Amino acid sequence: MIAIGIDIGGTSIKGAAVTKEGKVLDVFTLDVLKGDTQEKVVNSLIDIVNEYIKKHRYKKEEILGIGCGVPGSIDSVNGVVSYSNNLRWSELPIVEMMEKGTGLPVRITNDANAATFGEAKFGAGKDYKNIIMLTLGTGVGGGIVANGELYEGNQGKGAEMGHTVIVIDGHECTCGRKGCFETYASATALIRDTKLAMEKDKSSLMWEEADKLGKVDGRVAFNAERRGDKTAHEVVENYIKYLSEGILNFANIFRPEAVILSGGIANEGDYLTKRLDAYCAKENYGYKGTPKFEILVSKLGYDSGKIGAAALFFK
Ligand code: BGC
């Protein structure tokens, strides 16, 4: 038996059949164009899922259902995307639409909660009872496993660690508040700060690195820093400071054994986690007498969301 797991993002949607052992089979991708209405995106998704099932000759009887991870405030009980700050979707009855369109049972949850569930069941969180996960992308998603159970809070809309304020009156957030953690620790924030620093220092190696990549993304400052660039070092240090302070805040609440990071920035691996660890160690992993936690990079990488969404049917 399999389930189809779908990870919905702002620029692309990725899905795959996933086995009960957490193995990802063939992947499909749907690019989302700016300006596409929420209904248009869901209808295209229904078409691509139906084609995928046909192409791979999956029998409907062997598919337990379709799980979707969606960014934003998700009403998983009624199957509605209440509001997605990143996708700009609201009051979208996605479960009803997809069940009608595919003839299969459909479940939804927040994208980061799906990723955390996947990572806890099959990935870097497998050996721990208390973990928090932070997905560092366009926004910052959060997920919590407490005493071995995924904790989603009232209406399944909890664990929004990206929307905890870290700077009063700080940067404006897409959620409507100011100074949210995600406006300092997301890839979007790192890119904003990289671009600002590049404008101020035209001789920075970040310009070369951006040229090589053809764009400014989350890697530019890290790559230039590795080559000894001082301005890039300041950008990275600043990023590490905010990310660490957020992690320490969450550690004080949840006292996890491990903190798992995912997203493009997490691809920096040890280069990133060692420095976060040093910062958190200096701050006694929270406050004095509190235990060390591991800072780990996701094991399932970009698959964690798909696997976790599919696993909504493996509970
Ligand atoms: C959204 C969250 C989501 C996260 C990662 C945030 O901006 O509000 O719901 O989990 O981005 O996509």
Short mmCIF file of C-alpha atoms and ligand atoms in Angstrom, two decimals:
data_model
loop_
_atom_site.label_atom_id
_atom_site.label_comp_id
_atom_site.label_asym_id
_atom_site.label_seq_id
_atom_site.Cartn_x
_atom_site.Cartn_y
_atom_site.Cartn_z
CA MET A 1 0.00 0.00 0.00
CA ILE A 2 1.12 3.56 -0.72
CA ALA A 3 -0.07 7.08 -0.09
CA ILE A 4 0.60 10.13 -2.19
CA GLY A 5 2.37 12.92 -0.34
CA ILE A 6 2.26 16.47 -1.65
CA ASP A 7 4.30 19.46 -0.53
CA ILE A 8 2.71 22.72 -1.61
CA GLY A 9 5.02 25.70 -1.96
CA GLY A 10 4.75 29.20 -3.37
CA THR A 11 6.61 28.54 -6.60
CA SER A 12 6.26 24.80 -7.04
CA ILE A 13 4.29 21.84 -5.80
CA LYS A 14 6.02 18.50 -5.46
CA GLY A 15 4.41 15.15 -4.87
CA ALA A 16 5.22 11.46 -4.88
CA ALA A 17 3.90 8.06 -4.02
CA VAL A 18 5.37 7.03 -0.68
CA THR A 19 5.51 3.54 0.78
CA LYS A 20 4.60 2.73 4.37
CA GLU A 21 8.34 2.42 5.06
CA GLY A 22 8.79 6.05 4.04
CA LYS A 23 10.35 5.33 0.65
CA VAL A 24 9.68 7.98 -1.99
CA LEU A 25 8.79 6.57 -5.41
CA ASP A 26 8.44 8.66 -8.58
CA VAL A 27 8.21 12.41 -8.00
CA PHE A 28 6.02 14.89 -9.90
CA THR A 29 6.33 18.68 -9.98
CA LEU A 30 3.85 21.39 -10.77
CA ASP A 31 5.17 24.91 -11.25
CA VAL A 32 2.97 27.60 -9.80
CA LEU A 33 2.85 30.81 -11.77
CA LYS A 34 2.54 34.19 -10.10
CA GLY A 35 -1.02 35.38 -10.48
CA ASP A 36 -2.58 31.88 -10.73
CA THR A 37 -5.77 31.81 -8.67
CA GLN A 38 -6.00 29.33 -5.81
CA GLU A 39 -8.74 27.41 -7.65
CA LYS A 40 -6.63 27.21 -10.82
CA VAL A 41 -3.67 25.81 -8.88
CA VAL A 42 -5.79 23.16 -7.16
CA ASN A 43 -7.45 22.15 -10.45
CA SER A 44 -4.03 21.79 -12.12
CA LEU A 45 -2.89 19.75 -9.14
CA ILE A 46 -5.89 17.43 -9.49
CA ASP A 47 -5.06 16.93 -13.20
CA ILE A 48 -1.41 16.18 -12.52
CA VAL A 49 -2.26 13.72 -9.72
CA ASN A 50 -4.74 11.88 -11.96
CA GLU A 51 -2.19 11.71 -14.80
CA TYR A 52 0.50 10.51 -12.38
CA ILE A 53 -1.69 7.69 -11.07
CA LYS A 54 -2.51 6.64 -14.64
CA LYS A 55 1.08 6.89 -15.87
CA HIS A 56 2.47 4.74 -13.07
CA ARG A 57 -0.49 2.35 -13.23
CA TYR A 58 -1.28 2.63 -9.53
CA LYS A 59 -4.56 0.94 -8.69
CA LYS A 60 -6.93 3.14 -6.67
CA GLU A 61 -7.29 0.26 -4.17
CA GLU A 62 -3.58 0.36 -3.35
CA ILE A 63 -3.59 4.11 -2.60
CA LEU A 64 -4.55 4.85 0.98
CA GLY A 65 -5.06 8.51 0.19
CA ILE A 66 -3.46 11.82 -0.64
CA GLY A 67 -1.81 13.91 2.08
CA CYS A 68 -0.96 17.56 1.50
CA GLY A 69 1.31 19.88 3.47
CA VAL A 70 0.30 23.49 2.93
CA PRO A 71 1.99 26.60 4.36
CA GLY A 72 -0.18 28.80 6.55
CA SER A 73 -3.06 28.45 8.89
CA ILE A 74 -4.65 25.13 7.99
CA ASP A 75 -7.96 23.79 9.28
CA SER A 76 -7.04 20.12 9.07
CA VAL A 77 -10.34 19.01 10.62
CA ASN A 78 -12.53 20.61 7.95
CA GLY A 79 -9.94 20.34 5.19
CA VAL A 80 -9.76 24.06 4.52
CA VAL A 81 -6.78 26.37 3.97
CA SER A 82 -7.98 29.15 6.26
CA TYR A 83 -5.23 31.57 5.31
CA SER A 84 -1.85 31.18 3.72
CA ASN A 85 0.36 34.24 4.07
CA ASN A 86 2.89 32.88 1.59
CA LEU A 87 0.52 31.55 -1.06
CA ARG A 88 -2.05 34.30 -0.54
CA TRP A 89 -4.78 31.66 -0.39
CA SER A 90 -7.78 31.95 1.88
CA GLU A 91 -10.88 29.96 2.80
CA LEU A 92 -10.02 27.28 0.24
CA PRO A 93 -11.86 23.95 0.67
CA ILE A 94 -8.96 22.05 -0.83
CA VAL A 95 -9.86 18.64 0.62
CA GLU A 96 -13.38 18.66 -0.82
CA MET A 97 -12.08 19.82 -4.22
CA MET A 98 -9.34 17.21 -4.37
CA GLU A 99 -11.52 14.36 -3.13
CA LYS A 100 -14.07 15.16 -5.83
CA GLY A 101 -11.38 15.52 -8.48
CA THR A 102 -9.41 12.35 -7.67
CA GLY A 103 -11.94 10.05 -6.02
CA LEU A 104 -9.45 9.41 -3.21
CA PRO A 105 -9.46 10.40 0.47
CA VAL A 106 -7.45 13.58 1.08
CA ARG A 107 -5.95 15.00 4.29
CA ILE A 108 -4.12 18.26 4.88
CA THR A 109 -1.85 19.74 7.48
CA ASN A 110 0.57 22.65 7.77
CA ASP A 111 3.68 22.11 5.59
CA ALA A 112 6.17 22.33 8.48
CA ASN A 113 4.08 20.03 10.65
CA ALA A 114 4.10 17.53 7.77
CA ALA A 115 7.88 17.84 7.41
CA THR A 116 8.35 17.38 11.16
CA PHE A 117 6.11 14.32 11.16
CA GLY A 118 8.12 12.81 8.29
CA GLU A 119 11.44 13.57 9.94
CA ALA A 120 10.24 12.20 13.30
CA LYS A 121 8.93 8.98 11.80
CA PHE A 122 11.63 8.21 9.24
CA GLY A 123 14.44 10.78 9.46
CA ALA A 124 16.75 12.68 11.79
CA GLY A 125 14.18 12.73 14.60
CA LYS A 126 13.62 8.97 14.72
CA ASP A 127 15.62 8.35 17.88
CA TYR A 128 14.29 11.25 19.93
CA LYS A 129 11.10 11.83 21.92
CA ASN A 130 11.26 15.62 21.97
CA ILE A 131 12.26 17.52 18.89
CA ILE A 132 11.62 20.82 17.28
CA MET A 133 12.05 21.40 13.58
CA LEU A 134 12.55 24.66 11.75
CA THR A 135 12.13 24.82 7.99
CA LEU A 136 14.21 27.71 6.69
CA GLY A 137 12.74 28.77 3.37
CA THR A 138 10.55 31.57 2.04
CA GLY A 139 9.17 31.66 5.56
CA VAL A 140 10.18 29.79 8.68
CA GLY A 141 7.98 26.82 9.47
CA GLY A 142 7.95 25.18 12.86
CA GLY A 143 7.11 21.71 14.10
CA ILE A 144 7.07 20.15 17.55
CA VAL A 145 7.26 16.57 18.70
CA ALA A 146 6.58 16.41 22.45
CA ASN A 147 6.87 13.16 24.34
CA GLY A 148 6.90 11.25 21.06
CA GLU A 149 3.75 12.87 19.64
CA LEU A 150 3.41 15.57 17.01
CA TYR A 151 1.94 18.57 18.82
CA GLU A 152 -0.27 20.72 16.59
CA GLY A 153 -2.36 22.66 19.08
CA ASN A 154 -5.87 23.99 18.85
CA GLN A 155 -7.42 23.31 15.41
CA GLY A 156 -4.05 21.90 14.32
CA LYS A 157 -2.87 25.46 13.78
CA GLY A 158 -0.02 25.55 16.25
CA ALA A 159 3.76 25.34 16.13
CA GLU A 160 4.06 28.58 14.15
CA MET A 161 7.48 29.33 15.58
CA GLY A 162 8.29 31.53 12.61
CA HIS A 163 5.69 33.97 13.83
CA THR A 164 7.04 34.56 17.30
CA VAL A 165 8.34 38.10 17.63
CA ILE A 166 12.09 38.30 18.14
CA VAL A 167 12.48 42.07 17.63
CA ILE A 168 9.76 44.42 18.88
CA ASP A 169 8.78 46.76 16.02
CA GLY A 170 11.19 44.87 13.77
CA HIS A 171 10.79 43.95 10.10
CA GLU A 172 7.26 43.67 8.75
CA CYS A 173 6.07 40.10 8.39
CA THR A 174 3.61 38.68 5.83
CA CYS A 175 1.47 37.55 8.78
CA GLY A 176 0.69 41.17 9.65
CA ARG A 177 2.94 41.46 12.73
CA LYS A 178 6.34 43.05 13.03
CA GLY A 179 9.64 41.52 14.03
CA CYS A 180 8.69 37.86 13.58
CA PHE A 181 11.50 35.29 13.79
CA GLU A 182 10.95 34.44 10.11
CA THR A 183 11.78 38.01 9.08
CA TYR A 184 15.28 37.37 10.49
CA ALA A 185 15.88 33.64 10.05
CA SER A 186 14.23 32.70 6.73
CA ALA A 187 16.06 32.38 3.43
CA THR A 188 14.11 35.46 2.38
CA ALA A 189 15.67 37.39 5.28
CA LEU A 190 19.17 36.15 4.52
CA ILE A 191 18.78 37.15 0.87
CA ARG A 192 17.48 40.60 1.87
CA ASP A 193 20.48 41.15 4.15
CA THR A 194 22.91 39.78 1.56
CA LYS A 195 21.61 42.21 -1.06
CA LEU A 196 21.80 45.16 1.35
CA ALA A 197 25.38 44.29 2.28
CA MET A 198 26.34 43.88 -1.38
CA GLU A 199 24.99 47.34 -2.18
CA LYS A 200 27.10 48.78 0.61
CA ASP A 201 30.28 46.93 -0.38
CA LYS A 202 30.77 46.80 -4.13
CA SER A 203 34.12 45.04 -3.71
CA SER A 204 32.67 42.15 -1.72
CA LEU A 205 33.24 38.65 -3.09
CA MET A 206 29.49 38.18 -2.75
CA TRP A 207 29.19 39.88 -6.17
CA GLU A 208 31.33 37.15 -7.76
CA GLU A 209 29.43 34.42 -5.97
CA ALA A 210 26.10 35.86 -7.10
CA ASP A 211 27.40 36.01 -10.67
CA LYS A 212 28.43 32.36 -10.51
CA LEU A 213 24.95 31.35 -9.32
CA GLY A 214 23.18 33.76 -11.63
CA LYS A 215 21.22 35.13 -8.68
CA VAL A 216 21.43 36.13 -5.06
CA ASP A 217 20.25 33.26 -2.94
CA GLY A 218 20.95 31.91 0.54
CA ARG A 219 24.33 30.48 -0.54
CA VAL A 220 25.96 33.73 -1.66
CA ALA A 221 27.03 35.04 1.75
CA PHE A 222 28.13 31.58 2.96
CA ASN A 223 30.22 30.96 -0.17
CA ALA A 224 31.92 34.36 -0.01
CA GLU A 225 32.53 33.98 3.71
CA ARG A 226 34.35 30.68 3.10
CA ARG A 227 36.67 32.64 0.81
CA GLY A 228 37.47 35.10 3.61
CA ASP A 229 35.15 37.97 2.67
CA LYS A 230 34.65 40.29 5.64
CA THR A 231 31.28 41.72 4.63
CA ALA A 232 29.92 38.24 3.94
CA HIS A 233 31.19 37.17 7.36
CA GLU A 234 29.17 39.96 8.97
CA VAL A 235 26.03 38.86 7.10
CA VAL A 236 26.47 35.22 8.12
CA GLU A 237 27.33 36.06 11.75
CA ASN A 238 24.24 38.24 12.01
CA TYR A 239 22.08 35.47 10.53
CA ILE A 240 23.53 32.93 12.95
CA LYS A 241 22.86 35.25 15.87
CA TYR A 242 19.15 35.57 15.11
CA LEU A 243 18.70 31.91 14.26
CA SER A 244 20.46 30.87 17.47
CA GLU A 245 18.47 33.26 19.65
CA GLY A 246 15.24 31.85 18.20
CA ILE A 247 16.43 28.28 18.78
CA LEU A 248 17.33 29.16 22.39
CA ASN A 249 13.86 30.64 22.94
CA PHE A 250 12.19 27.48 21.64
CA ALA A 251 14.58 25.32 23.64
CA ASN A 252 13.52 27.11 26.79
CA ILE A 253 9.90 26.26 26.07
CA PHE A 254 10.16 22.72 24.76
CA ARG A 255 13.51 21.52 26.10
CA PRO A 256 14.09 19.28 23.06
CA GLU A 257 16.74 16.64 22.69
CA ALA A 258 17.29 17.73 19.12
CA VAL A 259 16.59 20.69 16.87
CA ILE A 260 16.27 19.76 13.20
CA LEU A 261 16.83 22.27 10.42
CA SER A 262 15.73 21.95 6.82
CA GLY A 263 15.59 24.09 3.69
CA GLY A 264 18.33 25.34 1.40
CA ILE A 265 20.26 26.99 4.23
CA ALA A 266 20.43 23.67 6.08
CA ASN A 267 22.47 22.38 3.13
CA GLU A 268 25.39 24.31 4.64
CA GLY A 269 25.54 21.31 6.99
CA ASP A 270 28.26 21.27 9.65
CA TYR A 271 29.53 24.66 8.57
CA LEU A 272 26.25 26.06 9.90
CA THR A 273 25.34 23.69 12.71
CA LYS A 274 28.74 23.87 14.43
CA ARG A 275 28.44 27.63 14.73
CA LEU A 276 24.85 27.45 15.96
CA ASP A 277 25.96 24.87 18.47
CA ALA A 278 28.82 27.07 19.68
CA TYR A 279 26.42 29.99 20.13
CA CYS A 280 23.88 27.87 22.02
CA ALA A 281 26.61 26.30 24.17
CA LYS A 282 27.86 29.77 25.10
CA GLU A 283 24.31 30.55 26.23
CA ASN A 284 24.16 27.29 28.22
CA TYR A 285 21.58 25.79 25.80
CA GLY A 286 18.92 28.04 27.29
CA TYR A 287 19.84 29.01 30.79
CA LYS A 288 22.16 27.53 33.37
CA GLY A 289 21.75 23.87 34.14
CA THR A 290 19.72 23.05 31.05
CA PRO A 291 20.75 20.06 28.95
CA LYS A 292 22.56 20.22 25.62
CA PHE A 293 20.48 19.58 22.52
CA GLU A 294 21.73 18.36 19.17
CA ILE A 295 21.41 20.68 16.22
CA LEU A 296 20.88 18.47 13.21
CA VAL A 297 20.23 18.84 9.54
CA SER A 298 17.14 17.08 8.18
CA LYS A 299 17.87 13.57 6.88
CA LEU A 300 15.03 13.45 4.40
CA GLY A 301 15.88 16.84 2.90
CA TYR A 302 13.32 18.13 0.44
CA ASP A 303 11.39 14.84 0.79
CA SER A 304 10.44 15.34 4.43
CA GLY A 305 7.26 17.28 3.58
CA LYS A 306 6.07 14.73 1.02
CA ILE A 307 6.86 11.80 3.29
CA GLY A 308 5.19 13.41 6.29
CA ALA A 309 2.10 14.36 4.28
CA ALA A 310 1.77 10.80 2.94
CA ALA A 311 2.33 9.48 6.48
CA LEU A 312 -0.90 11.18 7.55
CA PHE A 313 -2.34 7.92 6.16
CA PHE A 314 0.15 5.68 7.97
CA LYS A 315 -0.86 6.73 11.48
C1 BGC B 1 3.88 30.24 7.26
C2 BGC B 1 3.86 28.90 7.94
C3 BGC B 1 4.70 27.93 7.14
C4 BGC B 1 6.09 28.49 6.92
C5 BGC B 1 6.93 27.61 6.03
C6 BGC B 1 5.31 30.71 7.14
O1 BGC B 1 5.37 31.95 6.56
O2 BGC B 1 3.12 31.17 7.99
O3 BGC B 1 2.56 28.42 8.08
O4 BGC B 1 4.76 26.70 7.79
O5 BGC B 1 6.04 29.78 6.35
O6 BGC B 1 6.39 27.47 4.77
#
